[in-house]
Short mmCIF file of N, CA, C and O in Angstrom, two decimals:
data_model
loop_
_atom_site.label_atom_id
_atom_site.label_comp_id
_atom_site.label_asym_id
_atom_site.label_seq_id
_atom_site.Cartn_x
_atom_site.Cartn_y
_atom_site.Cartn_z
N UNK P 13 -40.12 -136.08 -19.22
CA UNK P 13 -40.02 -134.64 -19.47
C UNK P 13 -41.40 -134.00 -19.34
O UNK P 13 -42.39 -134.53 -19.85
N UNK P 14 -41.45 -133.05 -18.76
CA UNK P 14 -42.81 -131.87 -18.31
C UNK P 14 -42.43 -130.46 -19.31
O UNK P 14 -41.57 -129.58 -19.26
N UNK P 15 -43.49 -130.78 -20.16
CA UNK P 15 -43.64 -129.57 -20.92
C UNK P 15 -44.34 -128.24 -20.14
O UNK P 15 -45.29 -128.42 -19.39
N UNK P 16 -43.75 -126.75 -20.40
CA UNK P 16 -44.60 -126.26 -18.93
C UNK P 16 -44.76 -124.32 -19.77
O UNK P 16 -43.91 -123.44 -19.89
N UNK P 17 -45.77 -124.36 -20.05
CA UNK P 17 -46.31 -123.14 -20.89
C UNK P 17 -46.81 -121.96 -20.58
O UNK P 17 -47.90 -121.84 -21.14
N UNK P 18 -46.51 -120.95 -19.90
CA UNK P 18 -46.78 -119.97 -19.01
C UNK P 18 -47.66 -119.00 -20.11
O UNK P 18 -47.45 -119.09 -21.33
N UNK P 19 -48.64 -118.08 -19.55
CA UNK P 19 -49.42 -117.11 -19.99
C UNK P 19 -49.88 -116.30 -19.09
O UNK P 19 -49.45 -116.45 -17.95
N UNK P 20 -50.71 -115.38 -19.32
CA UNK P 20 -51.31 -113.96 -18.92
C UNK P 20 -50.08 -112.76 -17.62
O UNK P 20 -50.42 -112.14 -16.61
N UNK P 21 -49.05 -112.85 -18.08
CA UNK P 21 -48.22 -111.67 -18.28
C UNK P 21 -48.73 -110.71 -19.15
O UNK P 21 -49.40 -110.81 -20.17
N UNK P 22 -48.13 -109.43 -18.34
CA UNK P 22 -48.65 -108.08 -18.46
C UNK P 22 -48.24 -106.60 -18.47
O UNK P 22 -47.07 -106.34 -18.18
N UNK P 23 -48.98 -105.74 -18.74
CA UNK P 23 -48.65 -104.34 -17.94
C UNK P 23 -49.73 -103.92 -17.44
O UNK P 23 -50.88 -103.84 -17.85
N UNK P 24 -49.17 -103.65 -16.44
CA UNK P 24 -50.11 -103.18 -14.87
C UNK P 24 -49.95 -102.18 -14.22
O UNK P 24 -48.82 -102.13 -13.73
N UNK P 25 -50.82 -101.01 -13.91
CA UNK P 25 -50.27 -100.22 -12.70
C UNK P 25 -50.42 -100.57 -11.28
O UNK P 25 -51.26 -101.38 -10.89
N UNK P 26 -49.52 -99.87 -10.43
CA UNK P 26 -49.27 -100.18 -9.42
C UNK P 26 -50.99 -100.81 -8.38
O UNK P 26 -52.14 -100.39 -8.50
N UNK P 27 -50.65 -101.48 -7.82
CA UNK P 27 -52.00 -101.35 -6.78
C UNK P 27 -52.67 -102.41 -8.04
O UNK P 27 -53.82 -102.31 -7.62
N UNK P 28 -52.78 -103.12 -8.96
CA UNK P 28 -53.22 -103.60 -9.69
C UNK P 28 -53.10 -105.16 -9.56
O UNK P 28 -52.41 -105.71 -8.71
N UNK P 29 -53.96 -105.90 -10.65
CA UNK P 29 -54.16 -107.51 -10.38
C UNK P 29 -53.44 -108.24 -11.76
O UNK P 29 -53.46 -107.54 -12.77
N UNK P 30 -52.98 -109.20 -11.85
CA UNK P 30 -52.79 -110.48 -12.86
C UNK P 30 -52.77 -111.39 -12.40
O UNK P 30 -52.30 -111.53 -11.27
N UNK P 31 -53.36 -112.58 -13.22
CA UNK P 31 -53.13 -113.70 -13.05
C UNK P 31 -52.59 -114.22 -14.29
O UNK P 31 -52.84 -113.98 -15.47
N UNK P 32 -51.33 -115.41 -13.41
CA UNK P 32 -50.60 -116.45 -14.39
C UNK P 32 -50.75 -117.41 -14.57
O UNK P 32 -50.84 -117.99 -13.48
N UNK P 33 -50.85 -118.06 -15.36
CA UNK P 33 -51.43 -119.53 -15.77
C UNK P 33 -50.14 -120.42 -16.21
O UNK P 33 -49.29 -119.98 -16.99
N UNK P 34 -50.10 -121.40 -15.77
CA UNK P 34 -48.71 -122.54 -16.18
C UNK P 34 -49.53 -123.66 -16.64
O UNK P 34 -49.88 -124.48 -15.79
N UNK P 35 -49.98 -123.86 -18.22
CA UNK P 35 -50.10 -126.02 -18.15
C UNK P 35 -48.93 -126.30 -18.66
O UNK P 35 -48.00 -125.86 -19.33
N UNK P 36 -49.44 -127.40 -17.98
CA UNK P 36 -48.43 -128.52 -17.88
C UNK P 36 -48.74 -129.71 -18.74
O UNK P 36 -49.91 -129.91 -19.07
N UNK P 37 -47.43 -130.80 -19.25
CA UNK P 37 -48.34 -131.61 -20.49
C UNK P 37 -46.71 -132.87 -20.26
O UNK P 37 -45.60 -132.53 -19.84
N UNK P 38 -47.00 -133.82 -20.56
CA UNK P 38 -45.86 -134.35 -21.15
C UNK P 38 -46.12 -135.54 -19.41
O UNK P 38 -47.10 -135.95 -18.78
N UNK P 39 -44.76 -135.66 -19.29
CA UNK P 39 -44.72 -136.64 -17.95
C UNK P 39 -45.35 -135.88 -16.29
O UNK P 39 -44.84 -135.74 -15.17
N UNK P 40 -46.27 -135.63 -16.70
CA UNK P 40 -46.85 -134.96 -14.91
C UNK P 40 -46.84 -135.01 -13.86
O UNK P 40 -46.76 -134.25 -12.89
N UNK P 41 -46.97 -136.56 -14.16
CA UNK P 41 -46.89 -137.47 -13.06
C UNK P 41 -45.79 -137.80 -12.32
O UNK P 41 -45.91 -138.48 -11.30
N UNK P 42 -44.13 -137.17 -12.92
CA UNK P 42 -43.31 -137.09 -12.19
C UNK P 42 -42.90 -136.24 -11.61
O UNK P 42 -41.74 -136.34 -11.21
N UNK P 43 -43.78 -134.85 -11.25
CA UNK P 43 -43.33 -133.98 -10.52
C UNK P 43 -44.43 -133.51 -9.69
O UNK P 43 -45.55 -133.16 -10.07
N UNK P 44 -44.01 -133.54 -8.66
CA UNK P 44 -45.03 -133.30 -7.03
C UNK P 44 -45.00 -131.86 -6.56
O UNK P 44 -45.93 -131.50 -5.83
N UNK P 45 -44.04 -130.96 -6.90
CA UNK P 45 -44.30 -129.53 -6.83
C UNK P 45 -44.01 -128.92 -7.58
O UNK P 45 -42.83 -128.99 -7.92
N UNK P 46 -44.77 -128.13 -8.16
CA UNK P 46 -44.81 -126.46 -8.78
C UNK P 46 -44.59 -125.55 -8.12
O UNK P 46 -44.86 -125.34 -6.94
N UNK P 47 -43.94 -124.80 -9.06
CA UNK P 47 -42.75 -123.13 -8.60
C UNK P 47 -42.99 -122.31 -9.51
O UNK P 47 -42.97 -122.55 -10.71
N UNK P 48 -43.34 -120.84 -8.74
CA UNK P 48 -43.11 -120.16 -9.45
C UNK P 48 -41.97 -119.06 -9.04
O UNK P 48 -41.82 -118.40 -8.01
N UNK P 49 -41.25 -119.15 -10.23
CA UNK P 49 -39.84 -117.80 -9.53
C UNK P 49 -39.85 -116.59 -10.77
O UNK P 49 -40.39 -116.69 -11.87
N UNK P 50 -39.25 -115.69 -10.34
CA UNK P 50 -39.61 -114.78 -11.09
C UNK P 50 -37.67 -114.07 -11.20
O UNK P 50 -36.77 -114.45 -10.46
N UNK P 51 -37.44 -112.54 -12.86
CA UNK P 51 -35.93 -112.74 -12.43
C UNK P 51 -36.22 -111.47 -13.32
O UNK P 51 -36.61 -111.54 -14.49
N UNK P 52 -36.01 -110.38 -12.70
CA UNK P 52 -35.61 -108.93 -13.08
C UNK P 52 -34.29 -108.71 -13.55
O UNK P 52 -33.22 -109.28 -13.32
N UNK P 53 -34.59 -107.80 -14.23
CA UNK P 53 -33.65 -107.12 -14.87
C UNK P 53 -31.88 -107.21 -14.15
O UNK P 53 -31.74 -106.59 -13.09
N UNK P 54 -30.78 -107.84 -14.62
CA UNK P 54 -29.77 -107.72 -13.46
C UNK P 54 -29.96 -107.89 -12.11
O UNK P 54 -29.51 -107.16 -11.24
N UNK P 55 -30.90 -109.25 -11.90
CA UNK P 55 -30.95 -109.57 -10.75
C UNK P 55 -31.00 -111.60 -10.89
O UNK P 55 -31.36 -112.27 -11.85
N UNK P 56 -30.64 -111.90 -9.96
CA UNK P 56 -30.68 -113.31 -9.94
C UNK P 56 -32.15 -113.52 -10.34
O UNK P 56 -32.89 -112.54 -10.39
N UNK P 57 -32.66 -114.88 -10.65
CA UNK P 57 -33.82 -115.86 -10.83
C UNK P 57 -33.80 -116.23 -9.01
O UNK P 57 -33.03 -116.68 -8.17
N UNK P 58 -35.40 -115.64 -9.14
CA UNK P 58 -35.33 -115.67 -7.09
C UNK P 58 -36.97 -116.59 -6.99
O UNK P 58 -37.80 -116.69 -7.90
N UNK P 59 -37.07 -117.19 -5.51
CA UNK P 59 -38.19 -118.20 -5.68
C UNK P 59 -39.85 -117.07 -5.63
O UNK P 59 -39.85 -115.88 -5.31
N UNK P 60 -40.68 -117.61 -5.90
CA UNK P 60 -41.99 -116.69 -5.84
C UNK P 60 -42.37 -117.45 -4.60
O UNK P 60 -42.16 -117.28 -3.40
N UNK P 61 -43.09 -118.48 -5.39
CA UNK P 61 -44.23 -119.63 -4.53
C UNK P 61 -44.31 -121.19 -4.96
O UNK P 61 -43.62 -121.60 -5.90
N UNK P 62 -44.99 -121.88 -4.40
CA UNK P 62 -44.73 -123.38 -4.88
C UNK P 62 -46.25 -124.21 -3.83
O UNK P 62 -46.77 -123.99 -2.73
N UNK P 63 -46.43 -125.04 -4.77
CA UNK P 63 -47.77 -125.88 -4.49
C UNK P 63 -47.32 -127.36 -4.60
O UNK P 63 -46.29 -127.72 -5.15
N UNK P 64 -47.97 -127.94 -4.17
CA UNK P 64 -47.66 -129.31 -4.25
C UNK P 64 -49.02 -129.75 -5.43
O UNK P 64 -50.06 -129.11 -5.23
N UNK P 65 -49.06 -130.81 -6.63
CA UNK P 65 -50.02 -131.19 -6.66
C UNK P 65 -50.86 -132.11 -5.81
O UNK P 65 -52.06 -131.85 -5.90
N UNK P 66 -50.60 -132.96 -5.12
CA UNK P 66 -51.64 -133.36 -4.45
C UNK P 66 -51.98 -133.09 -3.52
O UNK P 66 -53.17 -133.41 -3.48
N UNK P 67 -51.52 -132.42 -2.13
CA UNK P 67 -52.21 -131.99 -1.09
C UNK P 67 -52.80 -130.34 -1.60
O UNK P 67 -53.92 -129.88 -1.41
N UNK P 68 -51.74 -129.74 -2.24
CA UNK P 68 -51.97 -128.61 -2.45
C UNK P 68 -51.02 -127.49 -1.30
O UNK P 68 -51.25 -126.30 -1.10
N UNK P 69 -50.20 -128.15 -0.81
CA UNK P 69 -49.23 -127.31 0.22
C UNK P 69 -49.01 -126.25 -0.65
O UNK P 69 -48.81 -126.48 -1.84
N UNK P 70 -49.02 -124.84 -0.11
CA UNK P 70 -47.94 -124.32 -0.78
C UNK P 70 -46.82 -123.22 0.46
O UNK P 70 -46.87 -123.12 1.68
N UNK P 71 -46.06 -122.68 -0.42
CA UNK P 71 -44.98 -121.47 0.45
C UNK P 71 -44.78 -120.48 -0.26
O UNK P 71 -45.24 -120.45 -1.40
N UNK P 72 -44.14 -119.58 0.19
CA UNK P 72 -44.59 -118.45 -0.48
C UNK P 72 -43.00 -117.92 0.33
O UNK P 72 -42.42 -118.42 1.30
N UNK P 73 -42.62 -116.67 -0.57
CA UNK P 73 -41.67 -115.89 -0.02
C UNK P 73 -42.31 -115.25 0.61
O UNK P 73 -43.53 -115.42 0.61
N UNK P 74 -41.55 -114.00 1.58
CA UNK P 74 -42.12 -113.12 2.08
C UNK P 74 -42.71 -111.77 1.62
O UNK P 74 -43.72 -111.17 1.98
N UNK P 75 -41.67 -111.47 0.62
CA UNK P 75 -42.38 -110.35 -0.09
C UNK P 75 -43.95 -110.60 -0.82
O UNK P 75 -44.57 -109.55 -0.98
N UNK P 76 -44.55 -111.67 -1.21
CA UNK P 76 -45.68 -111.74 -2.20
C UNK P 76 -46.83 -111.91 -0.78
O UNK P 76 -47.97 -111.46 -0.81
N UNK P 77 -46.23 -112.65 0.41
CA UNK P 77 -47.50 -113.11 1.25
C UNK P 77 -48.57 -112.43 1.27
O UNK P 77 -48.35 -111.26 1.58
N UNK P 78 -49.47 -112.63 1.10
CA UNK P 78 -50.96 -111.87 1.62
C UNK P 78 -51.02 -110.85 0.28
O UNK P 78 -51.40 -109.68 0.37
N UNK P 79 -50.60 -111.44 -0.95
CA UNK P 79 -50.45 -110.56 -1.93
C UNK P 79 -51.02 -111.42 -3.01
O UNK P 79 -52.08 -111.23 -3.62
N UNK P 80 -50.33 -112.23 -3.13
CA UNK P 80 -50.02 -113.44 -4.43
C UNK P 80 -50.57 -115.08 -3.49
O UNK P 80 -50.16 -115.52 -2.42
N UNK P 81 -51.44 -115.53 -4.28
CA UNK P 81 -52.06 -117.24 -4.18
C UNK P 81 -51.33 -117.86 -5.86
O UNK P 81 -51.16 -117.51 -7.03
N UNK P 82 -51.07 -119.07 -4.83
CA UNK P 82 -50.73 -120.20 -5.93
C UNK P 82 -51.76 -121.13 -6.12
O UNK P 82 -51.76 -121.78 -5.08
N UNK P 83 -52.50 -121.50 -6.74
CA UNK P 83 -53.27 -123.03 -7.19
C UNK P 83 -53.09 -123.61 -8.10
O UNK P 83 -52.16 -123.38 -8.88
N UNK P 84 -54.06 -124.66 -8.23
CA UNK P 84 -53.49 -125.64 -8.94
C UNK P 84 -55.27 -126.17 -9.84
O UNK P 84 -56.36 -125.68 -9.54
N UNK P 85 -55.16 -126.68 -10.35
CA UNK P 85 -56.40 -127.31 -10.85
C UNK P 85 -55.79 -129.01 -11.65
O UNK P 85 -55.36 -129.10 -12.80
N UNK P 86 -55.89 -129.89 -10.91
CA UNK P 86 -55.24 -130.76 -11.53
C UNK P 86 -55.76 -132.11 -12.39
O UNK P 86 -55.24 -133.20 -12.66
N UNK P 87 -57.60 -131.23 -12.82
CA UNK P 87 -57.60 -131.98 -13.89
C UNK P 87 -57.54 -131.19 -15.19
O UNK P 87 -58.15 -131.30 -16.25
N UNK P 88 -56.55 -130.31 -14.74
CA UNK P 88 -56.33 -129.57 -16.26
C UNK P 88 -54.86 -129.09 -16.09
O UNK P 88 -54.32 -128.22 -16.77
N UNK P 89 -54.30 -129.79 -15.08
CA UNK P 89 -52.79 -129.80 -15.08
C UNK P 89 -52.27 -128.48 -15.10
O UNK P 89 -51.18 -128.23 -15.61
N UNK P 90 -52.94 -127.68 -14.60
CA UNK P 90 -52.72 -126.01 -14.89
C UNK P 90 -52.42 -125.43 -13.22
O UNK P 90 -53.29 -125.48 -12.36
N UNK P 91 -51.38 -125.04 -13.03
CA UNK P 91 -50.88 -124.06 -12.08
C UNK P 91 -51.25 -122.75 -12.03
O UNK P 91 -51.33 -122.11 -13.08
N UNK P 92 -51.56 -122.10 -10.67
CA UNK P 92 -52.07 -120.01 -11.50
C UNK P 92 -51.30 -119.73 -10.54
O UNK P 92 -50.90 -120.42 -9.61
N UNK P 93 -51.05 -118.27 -10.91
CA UNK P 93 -50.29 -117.43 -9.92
C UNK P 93 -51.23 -116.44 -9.77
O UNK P 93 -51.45 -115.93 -10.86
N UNK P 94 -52.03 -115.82 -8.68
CA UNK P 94 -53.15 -114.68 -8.70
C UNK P 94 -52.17 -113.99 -7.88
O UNK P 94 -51.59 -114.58 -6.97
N UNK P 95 -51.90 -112.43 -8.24
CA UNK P 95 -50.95 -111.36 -7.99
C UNK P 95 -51.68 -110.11 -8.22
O UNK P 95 -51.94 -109.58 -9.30
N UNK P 96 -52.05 -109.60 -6.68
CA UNK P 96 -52.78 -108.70 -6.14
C UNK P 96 -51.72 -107.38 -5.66
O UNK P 96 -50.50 -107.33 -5.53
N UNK P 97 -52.69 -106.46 -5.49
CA UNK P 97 -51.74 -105.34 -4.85
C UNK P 97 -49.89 -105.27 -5.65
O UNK P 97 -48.88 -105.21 -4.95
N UNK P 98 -49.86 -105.28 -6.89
CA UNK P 98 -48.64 -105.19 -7.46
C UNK P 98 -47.84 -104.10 -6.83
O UNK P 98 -48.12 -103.39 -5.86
N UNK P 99 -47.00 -104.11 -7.44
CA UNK P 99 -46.15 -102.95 -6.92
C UNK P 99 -44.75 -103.27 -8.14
O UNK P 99 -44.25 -104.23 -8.73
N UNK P 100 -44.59 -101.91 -8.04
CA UNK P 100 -43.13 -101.41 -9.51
C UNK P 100 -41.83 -102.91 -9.18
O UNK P 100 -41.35 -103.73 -9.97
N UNK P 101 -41.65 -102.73 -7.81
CA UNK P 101 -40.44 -103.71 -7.50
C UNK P 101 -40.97 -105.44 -8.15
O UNK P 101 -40.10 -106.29 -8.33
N UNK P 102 -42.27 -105.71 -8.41
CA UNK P 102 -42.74 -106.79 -8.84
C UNK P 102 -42.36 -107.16 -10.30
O UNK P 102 -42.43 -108.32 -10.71
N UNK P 103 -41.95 -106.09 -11.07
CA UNK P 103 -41.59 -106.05 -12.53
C UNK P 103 -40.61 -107.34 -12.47
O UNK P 103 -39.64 -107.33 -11.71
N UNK P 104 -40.93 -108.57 -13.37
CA UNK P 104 -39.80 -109.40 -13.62
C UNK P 104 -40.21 -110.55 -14.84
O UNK P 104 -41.42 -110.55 -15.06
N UNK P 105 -39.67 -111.21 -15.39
CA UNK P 105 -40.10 -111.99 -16.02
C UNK P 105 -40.51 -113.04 -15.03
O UNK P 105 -39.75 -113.10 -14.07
N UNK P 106 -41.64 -114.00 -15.01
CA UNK P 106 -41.95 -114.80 -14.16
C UNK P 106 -42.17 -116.61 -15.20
O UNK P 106 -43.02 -116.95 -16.01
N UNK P 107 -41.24 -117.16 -14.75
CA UNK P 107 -40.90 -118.84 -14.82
C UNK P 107 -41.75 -119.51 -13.87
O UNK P 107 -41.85 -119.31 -12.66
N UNK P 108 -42.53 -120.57 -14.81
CA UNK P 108 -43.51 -121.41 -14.12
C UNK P 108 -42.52 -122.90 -14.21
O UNK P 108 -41.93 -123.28 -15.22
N UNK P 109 -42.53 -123.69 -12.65
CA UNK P 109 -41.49 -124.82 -12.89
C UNK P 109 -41.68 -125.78 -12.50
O UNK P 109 -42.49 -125.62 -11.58
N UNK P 110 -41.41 -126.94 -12.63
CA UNK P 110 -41.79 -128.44 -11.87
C UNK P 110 -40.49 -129.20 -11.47
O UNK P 110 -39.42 -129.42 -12.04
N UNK P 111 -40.97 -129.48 -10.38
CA UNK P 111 -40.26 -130.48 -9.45
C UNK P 111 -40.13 -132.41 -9.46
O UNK P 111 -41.06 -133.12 -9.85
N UNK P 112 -39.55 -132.64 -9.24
CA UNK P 112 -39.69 -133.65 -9.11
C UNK P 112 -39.56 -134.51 -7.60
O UNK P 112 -39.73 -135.69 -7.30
N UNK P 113 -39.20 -133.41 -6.90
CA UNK P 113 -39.05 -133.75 -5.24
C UNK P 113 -39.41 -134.04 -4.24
O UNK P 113 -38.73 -133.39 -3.44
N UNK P 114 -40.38 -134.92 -3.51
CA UNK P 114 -41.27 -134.73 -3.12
C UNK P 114 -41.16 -134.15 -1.40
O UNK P 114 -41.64 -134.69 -0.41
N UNK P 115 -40.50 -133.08 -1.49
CA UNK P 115 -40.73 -131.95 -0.57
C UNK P 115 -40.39 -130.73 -1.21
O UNK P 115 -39.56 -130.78 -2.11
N UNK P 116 -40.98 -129.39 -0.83
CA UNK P 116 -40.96 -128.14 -1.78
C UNK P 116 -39.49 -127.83 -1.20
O UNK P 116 -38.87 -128.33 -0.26
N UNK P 117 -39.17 -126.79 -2.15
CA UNK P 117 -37.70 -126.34 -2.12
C UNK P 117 -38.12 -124.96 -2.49
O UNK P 117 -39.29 -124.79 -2.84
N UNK P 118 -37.20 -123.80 -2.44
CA UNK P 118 -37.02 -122.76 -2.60
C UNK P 118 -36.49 -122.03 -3.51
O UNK P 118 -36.67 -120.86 -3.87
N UNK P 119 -35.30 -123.50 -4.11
CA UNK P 119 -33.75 -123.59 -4.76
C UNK P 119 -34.19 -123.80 -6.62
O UNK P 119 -34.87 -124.72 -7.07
N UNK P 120 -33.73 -122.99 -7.18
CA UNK P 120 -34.37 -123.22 -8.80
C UNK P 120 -33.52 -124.63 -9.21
O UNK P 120 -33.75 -125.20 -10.27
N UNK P 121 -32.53 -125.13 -8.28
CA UNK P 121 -32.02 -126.38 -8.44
C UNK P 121 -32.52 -127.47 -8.40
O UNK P 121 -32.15 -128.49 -8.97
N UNK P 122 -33.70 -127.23 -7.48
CA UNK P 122 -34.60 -128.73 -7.18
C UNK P 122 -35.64 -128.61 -8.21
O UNK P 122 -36.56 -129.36 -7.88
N UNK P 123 -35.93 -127.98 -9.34
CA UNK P 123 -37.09 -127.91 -10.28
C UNK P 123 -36.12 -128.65 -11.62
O UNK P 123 -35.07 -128.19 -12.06
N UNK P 124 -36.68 -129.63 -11.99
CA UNK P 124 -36.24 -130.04 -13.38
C UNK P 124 -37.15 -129.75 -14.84
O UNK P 124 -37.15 -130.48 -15.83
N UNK P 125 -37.91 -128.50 -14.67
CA UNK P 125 -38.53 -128.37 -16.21
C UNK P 125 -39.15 -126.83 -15.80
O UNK P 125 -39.79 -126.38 -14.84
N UNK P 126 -38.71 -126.41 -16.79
CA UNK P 126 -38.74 -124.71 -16.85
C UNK P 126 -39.63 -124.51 -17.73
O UNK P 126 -39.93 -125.51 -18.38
N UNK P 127 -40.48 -122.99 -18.13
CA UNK P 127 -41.44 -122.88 -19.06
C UNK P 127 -40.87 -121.54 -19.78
O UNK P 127 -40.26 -120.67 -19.16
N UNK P 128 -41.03 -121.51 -20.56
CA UNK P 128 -40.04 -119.63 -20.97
C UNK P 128 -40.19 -118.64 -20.45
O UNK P 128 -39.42 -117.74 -20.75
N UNK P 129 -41.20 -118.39 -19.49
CA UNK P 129 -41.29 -117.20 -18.96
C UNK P 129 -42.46 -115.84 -19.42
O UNK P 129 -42.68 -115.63 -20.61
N UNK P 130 -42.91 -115.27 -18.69
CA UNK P 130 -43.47 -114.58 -19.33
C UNK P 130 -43.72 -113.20 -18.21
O UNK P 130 -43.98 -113.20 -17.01
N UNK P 131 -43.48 -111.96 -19.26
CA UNK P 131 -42.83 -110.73 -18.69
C UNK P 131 -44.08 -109.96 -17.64
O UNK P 131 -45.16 -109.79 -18.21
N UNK P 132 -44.01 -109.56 -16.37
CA UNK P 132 -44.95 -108.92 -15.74
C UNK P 132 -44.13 -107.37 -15.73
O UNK P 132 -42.96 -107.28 -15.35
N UNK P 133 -44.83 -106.33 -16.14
CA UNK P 133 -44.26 -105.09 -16.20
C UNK P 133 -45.35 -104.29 -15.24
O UNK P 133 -46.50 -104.39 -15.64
N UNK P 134 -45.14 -103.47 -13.96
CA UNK P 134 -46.01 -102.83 -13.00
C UNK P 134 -45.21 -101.63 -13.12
O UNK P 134 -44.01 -101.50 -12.91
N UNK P 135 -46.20 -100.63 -13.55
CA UNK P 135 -45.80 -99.17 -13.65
C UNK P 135 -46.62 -98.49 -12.38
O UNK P 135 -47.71 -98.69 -11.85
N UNK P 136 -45.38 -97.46 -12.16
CA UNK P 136 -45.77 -96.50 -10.92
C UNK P 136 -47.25 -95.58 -11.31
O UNK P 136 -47.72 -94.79 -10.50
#
């Protein structure tokens, strides 16, 4: 089991920056990619981005590209989400997640350990 603890959620205006932080603690060593998905108000849980820990691959949806970086720092087992140029439609709670797969997925099905979430609010 991967314990997985999300922080620095926010309120932001538009055109604005946060970064999210995920550690990670518990069995680490069994999961090869990190996800981050995010899930608004009456809307599905949809994928963000995802890193691998050891090469450091990551993917990205299309909406965040050239917006939002994923890293990793993995002697502190800590995942970030850096989220640039916000925008109102970005408002969602955002879930930091681990995989156990060793190819990235898109699918909140292929992640076996969830973190509670933590709320990004971007005002116009």
């Amino acid at each position: 089991q991967v314990q997985l603890v999300e922080s620095g959620g926010g309120l932001v205006q538009a055109g604005g920056s946060l970064r999210l932080s995920c550690a990670a603690s518990g069995r680490t060593f069994s999961s090869y990619f990190m996800g981050w998905f995010r899930q608004a108000p009456g809307k599905e849980r949809e994928f963000v981005a995802t890193i691998s820990w050891g090469r450091g691959s990551t993917y990205y949806t299309d909406s965040v590209k050239g917006r939002f970086t994923i890293s990793r720092d993995n002697a502190k087992n800590t995942v970030y989400l850096q989220m640039t140029s916000l925008k109102p439609e970005d408002t969602a709670v955002y879930y930091c997640a681990a995989s156990s797969k060793t190819y990235y997925s898109t699918k909140s099905t292929s992640y076996d350990n969830w973190g509670q979430g933590t709320q990004v609010t971007v005002s116009s």
